[in-house]
PDB file of C-alpha atoms in Angstrom:
ATOM      1  CA  UNK F   5     -12.827 -19.972  13.043  1.00 53.00           C
ATOM      2  CA  UNK F   6     -13.230 -20.924   9.396  1.00 48.00           C
ATOM      3  CA  UNK F   7     -10.770 -23.448   7.957  1.00 54.00           C
ATOM      4  CA  UNK F   8     -10.276 -23.554   4.198  1.00 61.00           C
ATOM      5  CA  UNK F   9      -8.299 -26.814   3.943  1.00 67.00           C
ATOM      6  CA  UNK F  10      -5.707 -28.955   5.674  1.00 67.00           C
ATOM      7  CA  UNK F  11      -2.417 -27.253   4.872  1.00 70.00           C
ATOM      8  CA  UNK F  12      -0.018 -29.819   6.267  1.00 76.00           C
ATOM      9  CA  UNK F  13       0.344 -33.139   8.020  1.00 86.00           C
ATOM     10  CA  UNK F  14       3.594 -33.703   9.928  1.00 84.00           C
ATOM     11  CA  UNK F  15       4.627 -37.129  11.206  1.00 89.00           C
ATOM     12  CA  UNK F  16       7.298 -37.540  13.880  1.00 87.00           C
ATOM     13  CA  UNK F  17       9.402 -40.569  12.916  1.00 90.00           C
ATOM     14  CA  UNK F  18      12.097 -42.642  14.593  1.00 88.00           C
ATOM     15  CA  UNK F  19      14.341 -43.150  11.539  1.00 90.00           C
ATOM     16  CA  UNK F  20      14.270 -40.422   8.885  1.00 93.00           C
ATOM     17  CA  UNK F  21      16.107 -42.368   6.193  1.00 94.00           C
ATOM     18  CA  UNK F  22      13.880 -45.429   6.510  1.00 95.00           C
ATOM     19  CA  UNK F  23      10.699 -43.328   6.599  1.00 95.00           C
ATOM     20  CA  UNK F  24      11.710 -41.126   3.652  1.00 97.00           C
ATOM     21  CA  UNK F  25      12.457 -44.260   1.642  1.00 97.00           C
ATOM     22  CA  UNK F  26       9.045 -45.724   2.535  1.00 96.00           C
ATOM     23  CA  UNK F  27       7.058 -42.646   1.482  1.00 95.00           C
ATOM     24  CA  UNK F  28       9.215 -41.850  -1.580  1.00 96.00           C
ATOM     25  CA  UNK F  29      10.140 -45.278  -2.946  1.00 96.00           C
ATOM     26  CA  UNK F  30       7.225 -47.465  -1.844  1.00 95.00           C
ATOM     27  CA  UNK F  31       4.299 -45.019  -1.817  1.00 93.00           C
ATOM     28  CA  UNK F  32       5.739 -42.888  -4.634  1.00 93.00           C
ATOM     29  CA  UNK F  33       5.283 -39.456  -3.045  1.00 92.00           C
ATOM     30  CA  UNK F  34       7.427 -36.764  -4.712  1.00 92.00           C
ATOM     31  CA  UNK F  35       9.860 -34.915  -2.434  1.00 94.00           C
ATOM     32  CA  UNK F  36       9.383 -31.140  -2.460  1.00 92.00           C
ATOM     33  CA  UNK F  37      12.296 -30.273  -0.148  1.00 91.00           C
ATOM     34  CA  UNK F  38      14.636 -32.146   2.144  1.00 93.00           C
ATOM     35  CA  UNK F  39      17.182 -31.500   4.886  1.00 89.00           C
ATOM     36  CA  UNK F  40      18.701 -33.576   7.674  1.00 87.00           C
ATOM     37  CA  UNK F  41      15.743 -33.044  10.012  1.00 86.00           C
ATOM     38  CA  UNK F  42      12.860 -32.326   7.629  1.00 90.00           C
ATOM     39  CA  UNK F  43      11.487 -33.916   4.469  1.00 94.00           C
ATOM     40  CA  UNK F  44       8.526 -32.364   2.753  1.00 92.00           C
ATOM     41  CA  UNK F  45       6.340 -34.096   0.195  1.00 91.00           C
ATOM     42  CA  UNK F  46       3.721 -32.219  -1.797  1.00 79.00           C
ATOM     43  CA  UNK F  47       0.437 -34.020  -2.424  1.00 76.00           C
ATOM     44  CA  UNK F  48      -2.156 -32.056  -4.416  1.00 80.00           C
ATOM     45  CA  UNK F  49      -1.931 -28.833  -2.431  1.00 79.00           C
ATOM     46  CA  UNK F  50      -1.182 -30.320   0.994  1.00 82.00           C
ATOM     47  CA  UNK F  51       2.267 -30.527   2.549  1.00 83.00           C
ATOM     48  CA  UNK F  52       3.028 -33.934   4.055  1.00 88.00           C
ATOM     49  CA  UNK F  53       6.236 -33.771   6.111  1.00 90.00           C
ATOM     50  CA  UNK F  54       8.473 -36.026   8.192  1.00 92.00           C
ATOM     51  CA  UNK F  55      10.474 -34.818  11.193  1.00 89.00           C
ATOM     52  CA  UNK F  56      12.756 -36.958  13.392  1.00 88.00           C
ATOM     53  CA  UNK F  57      11.783 -37.649  16.997  1.00 83.00           C
ATOM     54  CA  UNK F  58      14.045 -35.955  19.525  1.00 78.00           C
ATOM     55  CA  UNK F  59      13.688 -38.887  21.919  1.00 71.00           C
ATOM     56  CA  UNK F  60      12.984 -42.122  20.051  1.00 66.00           C
ATOM     57  CA  UNK F  61      12.219 -44.036  23.233  1.00 64.00           C
ATOM     58  CA  UNK F  62       9.235 -41.757  23.917  1.00 65.00           C
ATOM     59  CA  UNK F  63       7.809 -41.997  20.377  1.00 65.00           C
ATOM     60  CA  UNK F  64       4.432 -43.692  20.506  1.00 69.00           C
ATOM     61  CA  UNK F  65       2.350 -44.579  17.494  1.00 62.00           C
ATOM     62  CA  UNK F  66      -0.895 -46.358  16.938  1.00 57.00           C
ATOM     63  CA  UNK F  67      -4.499 -45.449  16.354  1.00 56.00           C
ATOM     64  CA  UNK F  68      -4.167 -41.901  17.651  1.00 56.00           C
ATOM     65  CA  UNK F  69      -3.822 -40.592  14.093  1.00 68.00           C
ATOM     66  CA  UNK F  70      -4.468 -41.841  10.598  1.00 74.00           C
ATOM     67  CA  UNK F  71      -3.206 -40.286   7.366  1.00 82.00           C
ATOM     68  CA  UNK F  72      -5.452 -40.874   4.362  1.00 83.00           C
ATOM     69  CA  UNK F  73      -4.621 -40.939   0.661  1.00 85.00           C
ATOM     70  CA  UNK F  74      -7.000 -41.431  -2.258  1.00 84.00           C
ATOM     71  CA  UNK F  75      -5.890 -43.493  -5.262  1.00 87.00           C
ATOM     72  CA  UNK F  76      -7.385 -44.406  -8.622  1.00 86.00           C
ATOM     73  CA  UNK F  77      -6.856 -48.186  -8.650  1.00 90.00           C
ATOM     74  CA  UNK F  78      -6.585 -49.607  -5.151  1.00 92.00           C
ATOM     75  CA  UNK F  79      -6.233 -53.262  -6.171  1.00 95.00           C
ATOM     76  CA  UNK F  80      -3.068 -52.669  -8.227  1.00 94.00           C
ATOM     77  CA  UNK F  81      -1.683 -50.436  -5.464  1.00 93.00           C
ATOM     78  CA  UNK F  82      -2.303 -53.167  -2.874  1.00 96.00           C
ATOM     79  CA  UNK F  83      -0.460 -55.716  -5.062  1.00 96.00           C
ATOM     80  CA  UNK F  84       2.496 -53.339  -5.332  1.00 94.00           C
ATOM     81  CA  UNK F  85       2.516 -52.680  -1.569  1.00 95.00           C
ATOM     82  CA  UNK F  86       2.428 -56.420  -0.836  1.00 97.00           C
ATOM     83  CA  UNK F  87       5.307 -57.032  -3.250  1.00 96.00           C
ATOM     84  CA  UNK F  88       7.246 -54.445  -1.215  1.00 95.00           C
ATOM     85  CA  UNK F  89       6.355 -56.353   1.985  1.00 96.00           C
ATOM     86  CA  UNK F  90       4.387 -53.453   3.474  1.00 96.00           C
ATOM     87  CA  UNK F  91       2.492 -54.425   6.641  1.00 96.00           C
ATOM     88  CA  UNK F  92      -1.298 -54.248   6.440  1.00 96.00           C
ATOM     89  CA  UNK F  93      -3.411 -53.194   9.418  1.00 90.00           C
ATOM     90  CA  UNK F  94      -6.593 -53.859   7.441  1.00 91.00           C
ATOM     91  CA  UNK F  95      -6.734 -55.733   4.151  1.00 95.00           C
ATOM     92  CA  UNK F  96      -8.505 -54.372   1.074  1.00 95.00           C
ATOM     93  CA  UNK F  97     -12.237 -54.309   1.639  1.00 92.00           C
ATOM     94  CA  UNK F  98     -15.242 -53.234  -0.414  1.00 90.00           C
ATOM     95  CA  UNK F  99     -17.035 -50.347   1.292  1.00 82.00           C
ATOM     96  CA  UNK F 100     -20.265 -48.481   0.414  1.00 80.00           C
ATOM     97  CA  UNK F 101     -18.146 -45.615  -0.984  1.00 79.00           C
ATOM     98  CA  UNK F 102     -15.594 -47.747  -2.878  1.00 86.00           C
ATOM     99  CA  UNK F 103     -12.562 -49.756  -1.707  1.00 90.00           C
ATOM    100  CA  UNK F 104     -10.346 -49.263   1.319  1.00 88.00           C
ATOM    101  CA  UNK F 105      -7.215 -50.670   2.995  1.00 92.00           C
ATOM    102  CA  UNK F 106      -4.969 -49.539   5.852  1.00 88.00           C
ATOM    103  CA  UNK F 107      -1.207 -50.047   5.951  1.00 93.00           C
ATOM    104  CA  UNK F 108       1.515 -49.238   8.487  1.00 92.00           C
ATOM    105  CA  UNK F 109       4.594 -47.129   7.860  1.00 92.00           C
ATOM    106  CA  UNK F 110       7.986 -48.085   9.410  1.00 92.00           C
ATOM    107  CA  UNK F 111       6.995 -46.408  12.731  1.00 88.00           C
ATOM    108  CA  UNK F 112       3.559 -48.028  12.831  1.00 88.00           C
ATOM    109  CA  UNK F 113       1.608 -44.915  11.746  1.00 88.00           C
ATOM    110  CA  UNK F 114      -1.646 -45.970  10.106  1.00 86.00           C
ATOM    111  CA  UNK F 115      -2.145 -44.948   6.485  1.00 88.00           C
ATOM    112  CA  UNK F 116      -5.558 -45.221   4.877  1.00 85.00           C
ATOM    113  CA  UNK F 117      -5.604 -45.825   1.135  1.00 87.00           C
ATOM    114  CA  UNK F 118      -8.987 -45.544  -0.528  1.00 85.00           C
ATOM    115  CA  UNK F 119     -10.521 -45.694  -3.979  1.00 87.00           C
ATOM    116  CA  UNK F 120     -13.576 -43.466  -3.676  1.00 82.00           C
ATOM    117  CA  UNK F 121     -16.477 -44.078  -6.066  1.00 83.00           C
ATOM    118  CA  UNK F 122     -19.220 -42.208  -4.181  1.00 74.00           C
ATOM    119  CA  UNK F 123     -19.413 -39.794  -1.280  1.00 63.00           C
ATOM    120  CA  UNK F 124     -19.706 -41.462   2.144  1.00 55.00           C
ATOM    121  CA  UNK F 125     -23.215 -41.228   3.540  1.00 53.00           C
ATOM    122  CA  UNK F 126     -24.186 -39.147   6.556  1.00 52.00           C
ATOM    123  CA  UNK F 127     -23.339 -40.978   9.750  1.00 47.00           C
ATOM    124  CA  UNK F 128     -20.285 -42.566   8.104  1.00 48.00           C
ATOM    125  CA  UNK F 129     -18.359 -44.588  10.727  1.00 47.00           C
ATOM    126  CA  UNK F 130     -14.615 -44.011  10.350  1.00 48.00           C
ATOM    127  CA  UNK F 131     -13.828 -46.037  13.479  1.00 42.00           C
ATOM    128  CA  UNK F 132     -15.407 -49.055  11.852  1.00 47.00           C
ATOM    129  CA  UNK F 133     -13.113 -48.505   8.893  1.00 50.00           C
ATOM    130  CA  UNK F 134      -9.908 -48.571  10.902  1.00 46.00           C
ATOM    131  CA  UNK F 135     -10.754 -51.763  12.678  1.00 43.00           C
ATOM    132  CA  UNK F 136     -12.207 -50.587  15.975  1.00 39.00           C
ATOM    133  CA  UNK F 137     -15.467 -52.392  15.219  1.00 35.00           C
TER     134      UNK F 137
END
């Protein structure tokens, strides 16, 4: 099997309206298409979509998945996120490759936001980045 790229990331959410508002209004992702049970954002060639959970009581979130976005100026983005009272899982930190922070969406999904200055080295430890040190 030979993958060319990640085509889509789909998050199952407990409250569509609240989650759409978070990704659109707070993170600034442009909506590509939207219906009652599906909202699709388009981020540089990858579809990022939200879909409501059928059974909210069974929805579990946590460190089982992390969505990552790259930004140009992480410090100003962090200030904006804090002014919007976004919860941080890991505060902004200098890393060998640049700067990095992890926030939580309304359902507790972890979102990595990074300003990349150099390529991560071989043996790069992602678990250390998300706080499982």
